[in-house]
Amino acid sequence: MAQLRIALAQINPTVGDLAGNRRLVVAAARRAAEEGAHLVALPEMVVTGYPVEDLALRNSFVSASVRATRELATDLDRVGLGDLPVVVGHLSRREGAVPTGFAPHGGLPAGAPQNAVAVLHRGRSVLTSAKHHLPNYGVFDEFRNFVPGDTLPVLRVHGVDVALVVCEDLWREGGPVAAARAARADLVVSLNGSPYERHKDDVRLELCQRRARETGAALAYVNMVGGQDDLVFEGDSLVVDADGELVARAPQFDETLLVADLDLPDRTDPGVPDGTEVDGLRVVRHTLSDTPVTPYPPRENTVTPRPDPLSDTGEVYHALVVGLRDYVAKNGFASVLVAVSGGIDSALVATIAVDALGADRVHGLLLPSAHSSGHSVSDAEELAKRQGFATRTVSIAPVVDAFEQAAADVGAPLGGLAAENLQARVRGTLLMSLSNQEGHLVLATSNKSESATGYSTLYGDSVGGFAPIKDCWKTLVWDLARWRNADAERRGQVPPIPENSIAKPPSAELRPDQLDSDSLPDYDLLDAVLDAYVGTDKGEAELVFAGYDRELVRRVIRLVDRAEYKRRQSAPGTKISSRNLSRDRRLPITNRWTV
Amino acid sequence: MAQLRIALAQINPTVGDLAGNRRLVVAAARRAAEEGAHLVALPEMVVTGYPVEDLALRNSFVSASVRATRELATDLDRVGLGDLPVVVGHLSRREGAVPTGFAPHGGLPAGAPQNAVAVLHRGRSVLTSAKHHLPNYGVFDEFRNFVPGDTLPVLRVHGVDVALVVCEDLWREGGPVAAARAARADLVVSLNGSPYERHKDDVRLELCQRRARETGAALAYVNMVGGQDDLVFEGDSLVVDADGELVARAPQFDETLLVADLDLPDRTDPGVPDGTEVDGLRVVRHTLSDTPVTPYPPRENTVTPRPDPLSDTGEVYHALVVGLRDYVAKNGFASVLVAVSGGIDSALVATIAVDALGADRVHGLLLPSAHSSGHSVSDAEELAKRQGFATRTVSIAPVVDAFEQAAADVGAPLGGLAAENLQARVRGTLLMSLSNQEGHLVLATSNKSESATGYSTLYGDSVGGFAPIKDCWKTLVWDLARWRNADAERRGQVPPIPENSIAKPPSAELRPDQLDSDSLPDYDLLDAVLDAYVGTDKGEAELVFAGYDRELVRRVIRLVDRAEYKRRQSAPGTKISSRNLSRDRRLPITNRWTV
């Protein structure tokens, strides 16, 4: 048996902050060295942050990443970490590509950028390669931004053969996985920037186990943590052995260094030699050292259980907190402003904000109108009191009156929907005015059911720079609120969300006695149809076949299709589903198709 | 020599309107038959409209397109057009693909949708294939939505071998073009959905000429016309002979049937047989008839000159008119509402709207504030008078006062930018209120310089369902206004735009005596830097090397990068440049990179 101690650095890089990301890598490598690791791996594109989107098409950015990676190798060597092989993801360009031009050539992105891997050792990059399988579905546009790699790098460290792959390479049959098997790798190290989705952790573990067995090698999976616009990364870095047994697993969402001691079977078959082509990839071998490590007493590996403290709902809640926290932090905001209405959506958003930032960085605004019920104000005040954030109250009536007068003066007295929307827009403008005056980021409180059906006012309740619960169906919003309260109770704390905000029938309170149920089906039913339509691309016939009422299905489809123009103008918000209403789902506005 | 009369139907389909599009195809085929054509070709995806984006991932939509194409063949036969071969683009799925599932498999889109071609003849589809080269850059996401085709269809009509390709297939070296050459096609027919960009018509003609010479075949290029969200299609259908000589050319932007008589050299080499693989494509031959057409006296072919009545600026103007016209028509709006400020942006937008829809469908709103100069109102009124559209005037001061009072009451008296933005948002809310009350589509008046630098107020002057001049730099806005006035003078009409709106120094009039030049460089210089930064992905060093002042470059880059969040929430608008600020340029909001 060959021993090897590997460290997986589950860190939180920031897109474009090359200097800051370098410092994070050096700090992680230092800790790995202190832990006695023989190899440390960091996530996909850790040097640049991920995803960089069309920054990949800028020569200046690619060059800066290449330079930063080279300087990182020097940094590591200079601080005495040169002997520790450090595997990093970064942005590079295809060997020999000319870094000029800005138009795609032959359908490939300008400048031939690559989602690359480098092994840094003794001040140099000793082995490089690039992601072979490029995802181009869901939120991913990697055929747009990268040229695929065509090598499988195999690094020999203390006699152990380590194959390196990037993210999607692991999810596809063939290619790198097949080449790693042919090369008889002892260990596959997979660098990832794998965005959080509900239930993905279960799929991920199974996939890693299956790939390990197929490849006949142990597998170490390192993923980043943190938020980047719509995306949040959960970490969940893990190690399985060649039989697919889980050896070590990191917690979700926390920055951590996962250290694992591996016992690898002695190699009986050397595998294909350097330069062999396997399934479209050339195996490239590089030896750092053939000498096995001196036998040492392994420590007990950490396996964070699933579910750990987080149930499925708790996991989503945590994703929302991290997504908001990083949007605020990475974009340099000191504070956020939320309109708290006493309803469940704004109560949940404010609670997430307090958990993400602390109560002193959250500002509540109560904006009651003539149609607000008494409990609107009292529930909002109770929410703020329980959580300790400051609120101010502005009655919107005088402003609404001034608008109505102005409209009436030009012969267009406002009624019906126009009068309802006006109230929402007055609130939106007050939020933005305080934001401009005081520098807060405004949080939009729209949920996914609202956004899907268009039951929100463009430039009204949808205003804001970030929409934390944008990807949560209304039924999930309630579940999250209940989970958060129950979690507080488990910890012996006061539940942060007033029960009345959870229990009362939902209403936008834009006209007297208005309830959501006046014009929408029950949310359990609505969300089920929405999830099938949005989440699985089913059409009318398929939804009816699945048991839903035809009239209901038609109505829901029409609502969703007709609200596309509103969604196009909405703020980003944390993706937690397998299909959000933004990059995951790209539909024309001008669209007569309704089946 | 073999004769053949072909007809290219430059029509305007609507995305998702399968029944309407079928009627358009039948009408075009009827006209082609009346003109004695032996073959008629229609644009890419004419059955579904184009681009369908993620509708391609819905099994119900793909099935509907397949069915509509089959029914179209029957329709044509039923009305006596069965003998005329009709070449249509449509959405199909790869042969043998199972139309189930909604997740991508092996990285390919679910259900294996294809951007397909069918030859309809005597009530059946007699030959099908699919686009081989899928564009996945700029505004295109075709790797996301389609599976590439792997055949080159060659149709023998009256002894003439016609190879069929789709759009991008023509723009790339190799593949279909190489296979058409090996097959010794007499004629290549290319179906297109090629979005308008400035100067693209020149590139297109040269490309067609080059490909014809390379292939040794005549080439017929048919493109759609009309608007679809951000995109507008210009037509510019054309025919070149095997020497690359231009034989026929249709006008830009108009629906038309271009009929061309071809004299094709007699074939000396039969080319590779049916089933041969060439450059990754299998040649599939189908014979409709071997008998040459009875010799007939050819008519004179139509070659619309370039520039025709349209100069480069006029061409852009026309694109903007068509883009707006179709957004309004295809989304079912009866009228539009524009805030006319007396400035050049709103004057141009209103003029485009009147040209697109007629003055009676355009409603102007004058929204003067305390800071508006006297000429603001008089220039706007003069604009409306010249063009005959109705206006109403609302003084925004009372509403602004009510907001300021409300903000002061909660200890946040508004000053500086907050006070300026408030005025823009009061205007935006008034526009939306009248839109909700009366049903108009609100037009946003933002130009590209404003949108790039963030010199617009989110939820203020940027409100609207469509932004006609969104992709026009400010300097182009002036050029367009001058062109439109000069064009009117050429026709002996009153120039629609008051000279004062063109000549006066630009100002947002949000504080006393404010001018754009207070805080922005001269627009000639600003637009030059913006165009280089946005349009060619140059970084700071490259822009300085190109001769721009380093401080200016830094400032412009910072402005552009920091406004990304605003652009994410902006309305669609007609793309006229090679890189718009929407789908052409996808950047993270959270982004610390500034070089």
PDB file of C-alpha atoms in Angstrom, chain A residues 14-18 51-55 57-61 64 67 99 101-102 104 106-107 136-144 168 172 227-230 326-327 329-332 365 392-395 398-399 402-403 406-407 410-419 421-422 425-426 428-430 432-434 436-438 457-459 462-465 533 535-540 542 561 565 568-572 578-579 583-595, chain B residues 14-18 51-55 57-61 64 67 99 101-102 104 106-107 136-144 168 172 227-230 326-327 329-332 365 392-395 398-399 402-403 406-407 410-419 421-422 425-426 428-430 432-434 436-438 458-459 462-465 533 535-540 542 561 565 568-572 578-579 583-595:
ATOM      1  CA  THR A  14     -13.980  36.435  -6.101  1.00  0.00           C
ATOM      2  CA  VAL A  15     -14.365  36.922  -9.845  1.00  0.00           C
ATOM      3  CA  GLY A  16     -11.743  39.313 -11.145  1.00  0.00           C
ATOM      4  CA  ASP A  17      -9.864  39.702  -7.860  1.00  0.00           C
ATOM      5  CA  LEU A  18      -6.688  38.006  -9.017  1.00  0.00           C
ATOM      6  CA  PRO A  51     -17.726  31.804 -13.762  1.00  0.00           C
ATOM      7  CA  VAL A  52     -15.936  34.619 -15.576  1.00  0.00           C
ATOM      8  CA  GLU A  53     -18.377  34.563 -18.501  1.00  0.00           C
ATOM      9  CA  ASP A  54     -17.234  36.801 -21.376  1.00  0.00           C
ATOM     10  CA  LEU A  55     -14.225  38.068 -19.433  1.00  0.00           C
ATOM     11  CA  LEU A  57     -12.863  36.634 -24.337  1.00  0.00           C
ATOM     12  CA  ARG A  58     -10.635  39.516 -23.223  1.00  0.00           C
ATOM     13  CA  ASN A  59      -7.006  39.027 -24.038  1.00  0.00           C
ATOM     14  CA  SER A  60      -6.000  41.350 -21.218  1.00  0.00           C
ATOM     15  CA  PHE A  61      -7.874  39.204 -18.724  1.00  0.00           C
ATOM     16  CA  ALA A  64      -3.508  38.594 -16.425  1.00  0.00           C
ATOM     17  CA  ARG A  67       0.638  35.960 -15.290  1.00  0.00           C
ATOM     18  CA  PRO A  99      -3.771  36.430 -28.180  1.00  0.00           C
ATOM     19  CA  GLY A 101      -8.590  39.371 -32.422  1.00  0.00           C
ATOM     20  CA  PHE A 102     -12.001  39.677 -30.890  1.00  0.00           C
ATOM     21  CA  PRO A 104     -14.786  34.054 -33.064  1.00  0.00           C
ATOM     22  CA  GLY A 106     -14.236  28.919 -37.059  1.00  0.00           C
ATOM     23  CA  GLY A 107     -16.895  29.102 -34.381  1.00  0.00           C
ATOM     24  CA  ASN A 136     -23.295  24.431 -22.473  1.00  0.00           C
ATOM     25  CA  TYR A 137     -26.712  23.966 -20.888  1.00  0.00           C
ATOM     26  CA  GLY A 138     -28.536  25.351 -17.877  1.00  0.00           C
ATOM     27  CA  VAL A 139     -26.573  28.343 -16.608  1.00  0.00           C
ATOM     28  CA  PHE A 140     -23.428  27.323 -18.485  1.00  0.00           C
ATOM     29  CA  ASP A 141     -22.136  28.841 -21.744  1.00  0.00           C
ATOM     30  CA  GLU A 142     -18.756  27.182 -21.899  1.00  0.00           C
ATOM     31  CA  PHE A 143     -18.651  26.540 -25.638  1.00  0.00           C
ATOM     32  CA  ARG A 144     -19.012  30.292 -25.926  1.00  0.00           C
ATOM     33  CA  GLU A 168     -17.899  18.449 -16.206  1.00  0.00           C
ATOM     34  CA  ARG A 172     -19.685  12.616 -18.757  1.00  0.00           C
ATOM     35  CA  GLY A 227     -21.828  33.333  -4.016  1.00  0.00           C
ATOM     36  CA  GLN A 228     -21.341  34.822  -7.453  1.00  0.00           C
ATOM     37  CA  ASP A 229     -24.349  36.738  -8.806  1.00  0.00           C
ATOM     38  CA  ASP A 230     -27.124  34.143  -9.307  1.00  0.00           C
ATOM     39  CA  ASP A 326     -21.408  37.342  -0.866  1.00  0.00           C
ATOM     40  CA  TYR A 327     -23.366  39.543  -3.258  1.00  0.00           C
ATOM     41  CA  ALA A 329     -19.668  41.707   0.385  1.00  0.00           C
ATOM     42  CA  LYS A 330     -18.175  41.235  -3.065  1.00  0.00           C
ATOM     43  CA  ASN A 331     -19.993  44.266  -4.452  1.00  0.00           C
ATOM     44  CA  GLY A 332     -18.939  46.445  -1.562  1.00  0.00           C
ATOM     45  CA  LEU A 365     -38.961  50.261   5.667  1.00  0.00           C
ATOM     46  CA  ARG A 392     -38.814  53.548   9.572  1.00  0.00           C
ATOM     47  CA  THR A 393     -42.407  54.020   8.509  1.00  0.00           C
ATOM     48  CA  VAL A 394     -43.629  56.112   5.608  1.00  0.00           C
ATOM     49  CA  SER A 395     -47.291  56.323   4.742  1.00  0.00           C
ATOM     50  CA  PRO A 398     -49.779  61.470   0.105  1.00  0.00           C
ATOM     51  CA  VAL A 399     -47.476  60.424  -2.735  1.00  0.00           C
ATOM     52  CA  ALA A 402     -50.201  63.349  -5.850  1.00  0.00           C
ATOM     53  CA  PHE A 403     -49.719  60.793  -8.659  1.00  0.00           C
ATOM     54  CA  ALA A 406     -51.455  64.218 -11.911  1.00  0.00           C
ATOM     55  CA  ALA A 407     -52.968  61.351 -13.915  1.00  0.00           C
ATOM     56  CA  VAL A 410     -54.390  64.645 -18.027  1.00  0.00           C
ATOM     57  CA  GLY A 411     -57.652  62.768 -18.372  1.00  0.00           C
ATOM     58  CA  ALA A 412     -56.420  59.368 -17.222  1.00  0.00           C
ATOM     59  CA  PRO A 413     -57.828  58.762 -13.725  1.00  0.00           C
ATOM     60  CA  LEU A 414     -56.233  55.555 -12.503  1.00  0.00           C
ATOM     61  CA  GLY A 415     -58.347  52.560 -11.650  1.00  0.00           C
ATOM     62  CA  GLY A 416     -58.015  48.784 -11.287  1.00  0.00           C
ATOM     63  CA  LEU A 417     -54.574  47.405 -12.016  1.00  0.00           C
ATOM     64  CA  ALA A 418     -53.121  50.856 -12.746  1.00  0.00           C
ATOM     65  CA  ALA A 419     -54.070  52.050  -9.262  1.00  0.00           C
ATOM     66  CA  ASN A 421     -49.421  49.057  -9.569  1.00  0.00           C
ATOM     67  CA  LEU A 422     -49.019  52.703  -8.660  1.00  0.00           C
ATOM     68  CA  ARG A 425     -44.185  51.765  -7.701  1.00  0.00           C
ATOM     69  CA  VAL A 426     -44.406  54.480  -5.076  1.00  0.00           C
ATOM     70  CA  GLY A 428     -40.255  51.053  -5.136  1.00  0.00           C
ATOM     71  CA  THR A 429     -39.293  54.672  -5.681  1.00  0.00           C
ATOM     72  CA  LEU A 430     -39.143  55.358  -1.935  1.00  0.00           C
ATOM     73  CA  MET A 432     -34.599  53.560  -4.306  1.00  0.00           C
ATOM     74  CA  SER A 433     -34.556  57.122  -2.976  1.00  0.00           C
ATOM     75  CA  LEU A 434     -33.353  55.981   0.433  1.00  0.00           C
ATOM     76  CA  ASN A 436     -29.464  56.507  -3.336  1.00  0.00           C
ATOM     77  CA  GLN A 437     -29.368  58.820  -0.345  1.00  0.00           C
ATOM     78  CA  GLU A 438     -27.906  56.389   2.185  1.00  0.00           C
ATOM     79  CA  THR A 457     -45.270  45.032 -10.442  1.00  0.00           C
ATOM     80  CA  LEU A 458     -42.433  45.900 -12.760  1.00  0.00           C
ATOM     81  CA  TYR A 459     -40.515  48.831 -11.173  1.00  0.00           C
ATOM     82  CA  SER A 462     -39.684  43.938  -8.011  1.00  0.00           C
ATOM     83  CA  VAL A 463     -37.182  46.791  -7.561  1.00  0.00           C
ATOM     84  CA  GLY A 464     -33.844  45.980  -6.039  1.00  0.00           C
ATOM     85  CA  GLY A 465     -30.282  45.037  -6.778  1.00  0.00           C
ATOM     86  CA  TYR A 533     -44.074  23.571 -16.577  1.00  0.00           C
ATOM     87  CA  GLY A 535     -38.856  22.735 -14.301  1.00  0.00           C
ATOM     88  CA  THR A 536     -39.486  19.938 -16.756  1.00  0.00           C
ATOM     89  CA  ASP A 537     -40.550  21.726 -19.954  1.00  0.00           C
ATOM     90  CA  LYS A 538     -43.819  19.833 -20.098  1.00  0.00           C
ATOM     91  CA  GLY A 539     -46.490  21.229 -22.427  1.00  0.00           C
ATOM     92  CA  GLU A 540     -50.238  21.454 -21.949  1.00  0.00           C
ATOM     93  CA  GLU A 542     -48.336  16.403 -20.838  1.00  0.00           C
ATOM     94  CA  ASP A 561     -45.533  33.001 -20.996  1.00  0.00           C
ATOM     95  CA  TYR A 565     -40.882  40.644 -20.397  1.00  0.00           C
ATOM     96  CA  ARG A 568     -36.108  40.046 -18.304  1.00  0.00           C
ATOM     97  CA  GLN A 569     -35.922  43.189 -16.201  1.00  0.00           C
ATOM     98  CA  SER A 570     -35.576  41.505 -12.823  1.00  0.00           C
ATOM     99  CA  ALA A 571     -32.693  41.568 -10.367  1.00  0.00           C
ATOM    100  CA  PRO A 572     -30.395  38.561  -9.942  1.00  0.00           C
ATOM    101  CA  SER A 578     -32.311  22.880 -11.165  1.00  0.00           C
ATOM    102  CA  ARG A 579     -33.997  25.465 -13.373  1.00  0.00           C
ATOM    103  CA  ARG A 583     -30.032  31.819 -17.347  1.00  0.00           C
ATOM    104  CA  ASP A 584     -31.459  28.327 -16.969  1.00  0.00           C
ATOM    105  CA  ARG A 585     -34.478  29.214 -19.058  1.00  0.00           C
ATOM    106  CA  ARG A 586     -34.013  31.478 -22.060  1.00  0.00           C
ATOM    107  CA  LEU A 587     -37.175  32.203 -23.915  1.00  0.00           C
ATOM    108  CA  PRO A 588     -38.260  34.780 -26.444  1.00  0.00           C
ATOM    109  CA  ILE A 589     -40.550  37.564 -25.222  1.00  0.00           C
ATOM    110  CA  THR A 590     -42.153  37.771 -28.640  1.00  0.00           C
ATOM    111  CA  ASN A 591     -43.680  34.310 -28.682  1.00  0.00           C
ATOM    112  CA  ARG A 592     -47.098  33.223 -29.853  1.00  0.00           C
ATOM    113  CA  TRP A 593     -46.599  29.633 -28.701  1.00  0.00           C
ATOM    114  CA  THR A 594     -48.912  28.788 -25.814  1.00  0.00           C
ATOM    115  CA  VAL A 595     -49.100  25.021 -25.677  1.00  0.00           C
TER     116      VAL A 595
ATOM    117  CA  THR B  14     -43.409  35.100 -36.038  1.00  0.00           C
ATOM    118  CA  VAL B  15     -41.904  32.923 -33.328  1.00  0.00           C
ATOM    119  CA  GLY B  16     -44.433  30.373 -32.117  1.00  0.00           C
ATOM    120  CA  ASP B  17     -47.144  31.263 -34.638  1.00  0.00           C
ATOM    121  CA  LEU B  18     -47.009  27.969 -36.494  1.00  0.00           C
ATOM    122  CA  PRO B  51     -34.682  32.218 -32.938  1.00  0.00           C
ATOM    123  CA  VAL B  52     -36.854  29.982 -30.783  1.00  0.00           C
ATOM    124  CA  GLU B  53     -34.250  29.803 -27.989  1.00  0.00           C
ATOM    125  CA  ASP B  54     -35.197  27.260 -25.298  1.00  0.00           C
ATOM    126  CA  LEU B  55     -38.541  26.487 -26.938  1.00  0.00           C
ATOM    127  CA  LEU B  57     -35.993  22.056 -25.603  1.00  0.00           C
ATOM    128  CA  ARG B  58     -39.748  21.456 -25.311  1.00  0.00           C
ATOM    129  CA  ASN B  59     -40.882  18.206 -26.778  1.00  0.00           C
ATOM    130  CA  SER B  60     -44.354  19.607 -27.346  1.00  0.00           C
ATOM    131  CA  PHE B  61     -42.963  22.437 -29.416  1.00  0.00           C
ATOM    132  CA  ALA B  64     -45.774  20.721 -33.141  1.00  0.00           C
ATOM    133  CA  ARG B  67     -46.460  18.171 -37.432  1.00  0.00           C
ATOM    134  CA  PRO B  99     -38.793  12.789 -27.522  1.00  0.00           C
ATOM    135  CA  GLY B 101     -36.599  13.772 -20.901  1.00  0.00           C
ATOM    136  CA  PHE B 102     -35.743  17.330 -20.081  1.00  0.00           C
ATOM    137  CA  PRO B 104     -29.236  17.336 -21.307  1.00  0.00           C
ATOM    138  CA  GLY B 106     -23.968  13.699 -22.657  1.00  0.00           C
ATOM    139  CA  GLY B 107     -23.941  17.474 -22.919  1.00  0.00           C
ATOM    140  CA  ASN B 136     -22.531  29.674 -30.259  1.00  0.00           C
ATOM    141  CA  TYR B 137     -21.147  33.192 -29.971  1.00  0.00           C
ATOM    142  CA  GLY B 138     -22.566  36.698 -30.017  1.00  0.00           C
ATOM    143  CA  VAL B 139     -26.338  36.430 -29.642  1.00  0.00           C
ATOM    144  CA  PHE B 140     -26.371  32.744 -30.614  1.00  0.00           C
ATOM    145  CA  ASP B 141     -26.694  29.775 -28.247  1.00  0.00           C
ATOM    146  CA  GLU B 142     -27.135  27.019 -30.771  1.00  0.00           C
ATOM    147  CA  PHE B 143     -25.062  24.366 -29.035  1.00  0.00           C
ATOM    148  CA  ARG B 144     -27.496  24.828 -26.191  1.00  0.00           C
ATOM    149  CA  GLU B 168     -23.710  29.297 -40.379  1.00  0.00           C
ATOM    150  CA  ARG B 172     -17.382  28.284 -41.997  1.00  0.00           C
ATOM    151  CA  GLY B 227     -38.046  41.940 -35.856  1.00  0.00           C
ATOM    152  CA  GLN B 228     -37.850  39.424 -33.029  1.00  0.00           C
ATOM    153  CA  ASP B 229     -37.096  40.928 -29.609  1.00  0.00           C
ATOM    154  CA  ASP B 230     -33.557  42.343 -29.821  1.00  0.00           C
ATOM    155  CA  ASP B 326     -42.592  44.157 -35.226  1.00  0.00           C
ATOM    156  CA  TYR B 327     -42.140  44.220 -31.447  1.00  0.00           C
ATOM    157  CA  ALA B 329     -47.257  44.184 -33.795  1.00  0.00           C
ATOM    158  CA  LYS B 330     -46.135  40.724 -32.743  1.00  0.00           C
ATOM    159  CA  ASN B 331     -46.810  41.440 -29.070  1.00  0.00           C
ATOM    160  CA  GLY B 332     -50.239  42.852 -29.795  1.00  0.00           C
ATOM    161  CA  LEU B 365     -45.954  62.784 -22.595  1.00  0.00           C
ATOM    162  CA  ARG B 392     -50.165  65.651 -22.758  1.00  0.00           C
ATOM    163  CA  THR B 393     -48.203  67.633 -20.208  1.00  0.00           C
ATOM    164  CA  VAL B 394     -47.814  66.792 -16.537  1.00  0.00           C
ATOM    165  CA  SER B 395     -45.700  68.918 -14.260  1.00  0.00           C
ATOM    166  CA  PRO B 398     -46.121  68.172  -6.940  1.00  0.00           C
ATOM    167  CA  VAL B 399     -45.273  64.463  -6.990  1.00  0.00           C
ATOM    168  CA  ALA B 402     -44.626  64.687  -1.972  1.00  0.00           C
ATOM    169  CA  PHE B 403     -41.760  62.165  -2.240  1.00  0.00           C
ATOM    170  CA  ALA B 406     -41.926  61.628   2.753  1.00  0.00           C
ATOM    171  CA  ALA B 407     -38.159  61.080   2.696  1.00  0.00           C
ATOM    172  CA  VAL B 410     -38.002  59.708   7.970  1.00  0.00           C
ATOM    173  CA  GLY B 411     -34.796  61.663   8.376  1.00  0.00           C
ATOM    174  CA  ALA B 412     -33.451  61.183   4.860  1.00  0.00           C
ATOM    175  CA  PRO B 413     -33.835  64.489   3.012  1.00  0.00           C
ATOM    176  CA  LEU B 414     -32.854  63.804  -0.580  1.00  0.00           C
ATOM    177  CA  GLY B 415     -29.944  65.632  -2.166  1.00  0.00           C
ATOM    178  CA  GLY B 416     -27.523  65.226  -5.057  1.00  0.00           C
ATOM    179  CA  LEU B 417     -27.962  62.079  -7.085  1.00  0.00           C
ATOM    180  CA  ALA B 418     -30.912  60.871  -4.976  1.00  0.00           C
ATOM    181  CA  ALA B 419     -32.854  64.039  -5.808  1.00  0.00           C
ATOM    182  CA  ASN B 421     -32.905  60.089  -9.725  1.00  0.00           C
ATOM    183  CA  LEU B 422     -36.196  60.813  -7.979  1.00  0.00           C
ATOM    184  CA  ARG B 425     -38.415  57.806 -11.339  1.00  0.00           C
ATOM    185  CA  VAL B 426     -41.461  60.015 -10.956  1.00  0.00           C
ATOM    186  CA  GLY B 428     -41.058  56.568 -15.093  1.00  0.00           C
ATOM    187  CA  THR B 429     -43.961  55.875 -12.757  1.00  0.00           C
ATOM    188  CA  LEU B 430     -46.207  58.348 -14.574  1.00  0.00           C
ATOM    189  CA  MET B 432     -46.168  53.238 -16.407  1.00  0.00           C
ATOM    190  CA  SER B 433     -49.389  54.482 -14.820  1.00  0.00           C
ATOM    191  CA  LEU B 434     -50.691  55.760 -18.140  1.00  0.00           C
ATOM    192  CA  ASN B 436     -51.405  50.441 -17.289  1.00  0.00           C
ATOM    193  CA  GLN B 437     -54.477  52.626 -17.543  1.00  0.00           C
ATOM    194  CA  GLU B 438     -54.584  52.988 -21.322  1.00  0.00           C
ATOM    195  CA  LEU B 458     -32.762  52.496 -13.049  1.00  0.00           C
ATOM    196  CA  TYR B 459     -36.605  52.460 -12.882  1.00  0.00           C
ATOM    197  CA  SER B 462     -34.862  53.474 -18.418  1.00  0.00           C
ATOM    198  CA  VAL B 463     -38.445  52.231 -17.877  1.00  0.00           C
ATOM    199  CA  GLY B 464     -40.243  50.723 -20.815  1.00  0.00           C
ATOM    200  CA  GLY B 465     -41.048  47.511 -22.603  1.00  0.00           C
ATOM    201  CA  TYR B 533     -13.859  48.792 -25.046  1.00  0.00           C
ATOM    202  CA  GLY B 535     -16.943  46.401 -29.285  1.00  0.00           C
ATOM    203  CA  THR B 536     -13.456  44.929 -29.437  1.00  0.00           C
ATOM    204  CA  ASP B 537     -12.793  43.736 -25.867  1.00  0.00           C
ATOM    205  CA  LYS B 538      -9.657  45.853 -25.592  1.00  0.00           C
ATOM    206  CA  GLY B 539      -8.293  46.395 -22.096  1.00  0.00           C
ATOM    207  CA  GLU B 540      -6.731  49.477 -20.542  1.00  0.00           C
ATOM    208  CA  GLU B 542      -4.493  48.322 -25.429  1.00  0.00           C
ATOM    209  CA  ASP B 561     -18.049  47.888 -15.460  1.00  0.00           C
ATOM    210  CA  TYR B 565     -26.299  45.668 -12.765  1.00  0.00           C
ATOM    211  CA  ARG B 568     -29.241  43.512 -16.516  1.00  0.00           C
ATOM    212  CA  GLN B 569     -32.590  45.121 -15.743  1.00  0.00           C
ATOM    213  CA  SER B 570     -33.037  46.962 -19.025  1.00  0.00           C
ATOM    214  CA  ALA B 571     -35.660  46.498 -21.719  1.00  0.00           C
ATOM    215  CA  PRO B 572     -34.824  44.788 -25.014  1.00  0.00           C
ATOM    216  CA  SER B 578     -21.799  43.724 -33.970  1.00  0.00           C
ATOM    217  CA  ARG B 579     -21.855  43.742 -30.169  1.00  0.00           C
ATOM    218  CA  ARG B 583     -26.767  38.826 -25.324  1.00  0.00           C
ATOM    219  CA  ASP B 584     -23.650  39.766 -27.255  1.00  0.00           C
ATOM    220  CA  ARG B 585     -21.816  40.673 -24.069  1.00  0.00           C
ATOM    221  CA  ARG B 586     -22.373  38.547 -20.989  1.00  0.00           C
ATOM    222  CA  LEU B 587     -20.456  39.689 -17.998  1.00  0.00           C
ATOM    223  CA  PRO B 588     -20.667  39.062 -14.290  1.00  0.00           C
ATOM    224  CA  ILE B 589     -22.072  41.851 -12.122  1.00  0.00           C
ATOM    225  CA  THR B 590     -19.884  40.753  -9.243  1.00  0.00           C
ATOM    226  CA  ASN B 591     -16.536  41.476 -10.856  1.00  0.00           C
ATOM    227  CA  ARG B 592     -13.464  43.085  -9.377  1.00  0.00           C
ATOM    228  CA  TRP B 593     -11.588  43.112 -12.684  1.00  0.00           C
ATOM    229  CA  THR B 594     -11.080  46.654 -13.933  1.00  0.00           C
ATOM    230  CA  VAL B 595      -8.281  46.493 -16.473  1.00  0.00           C
TER     231      VAL B 595
END
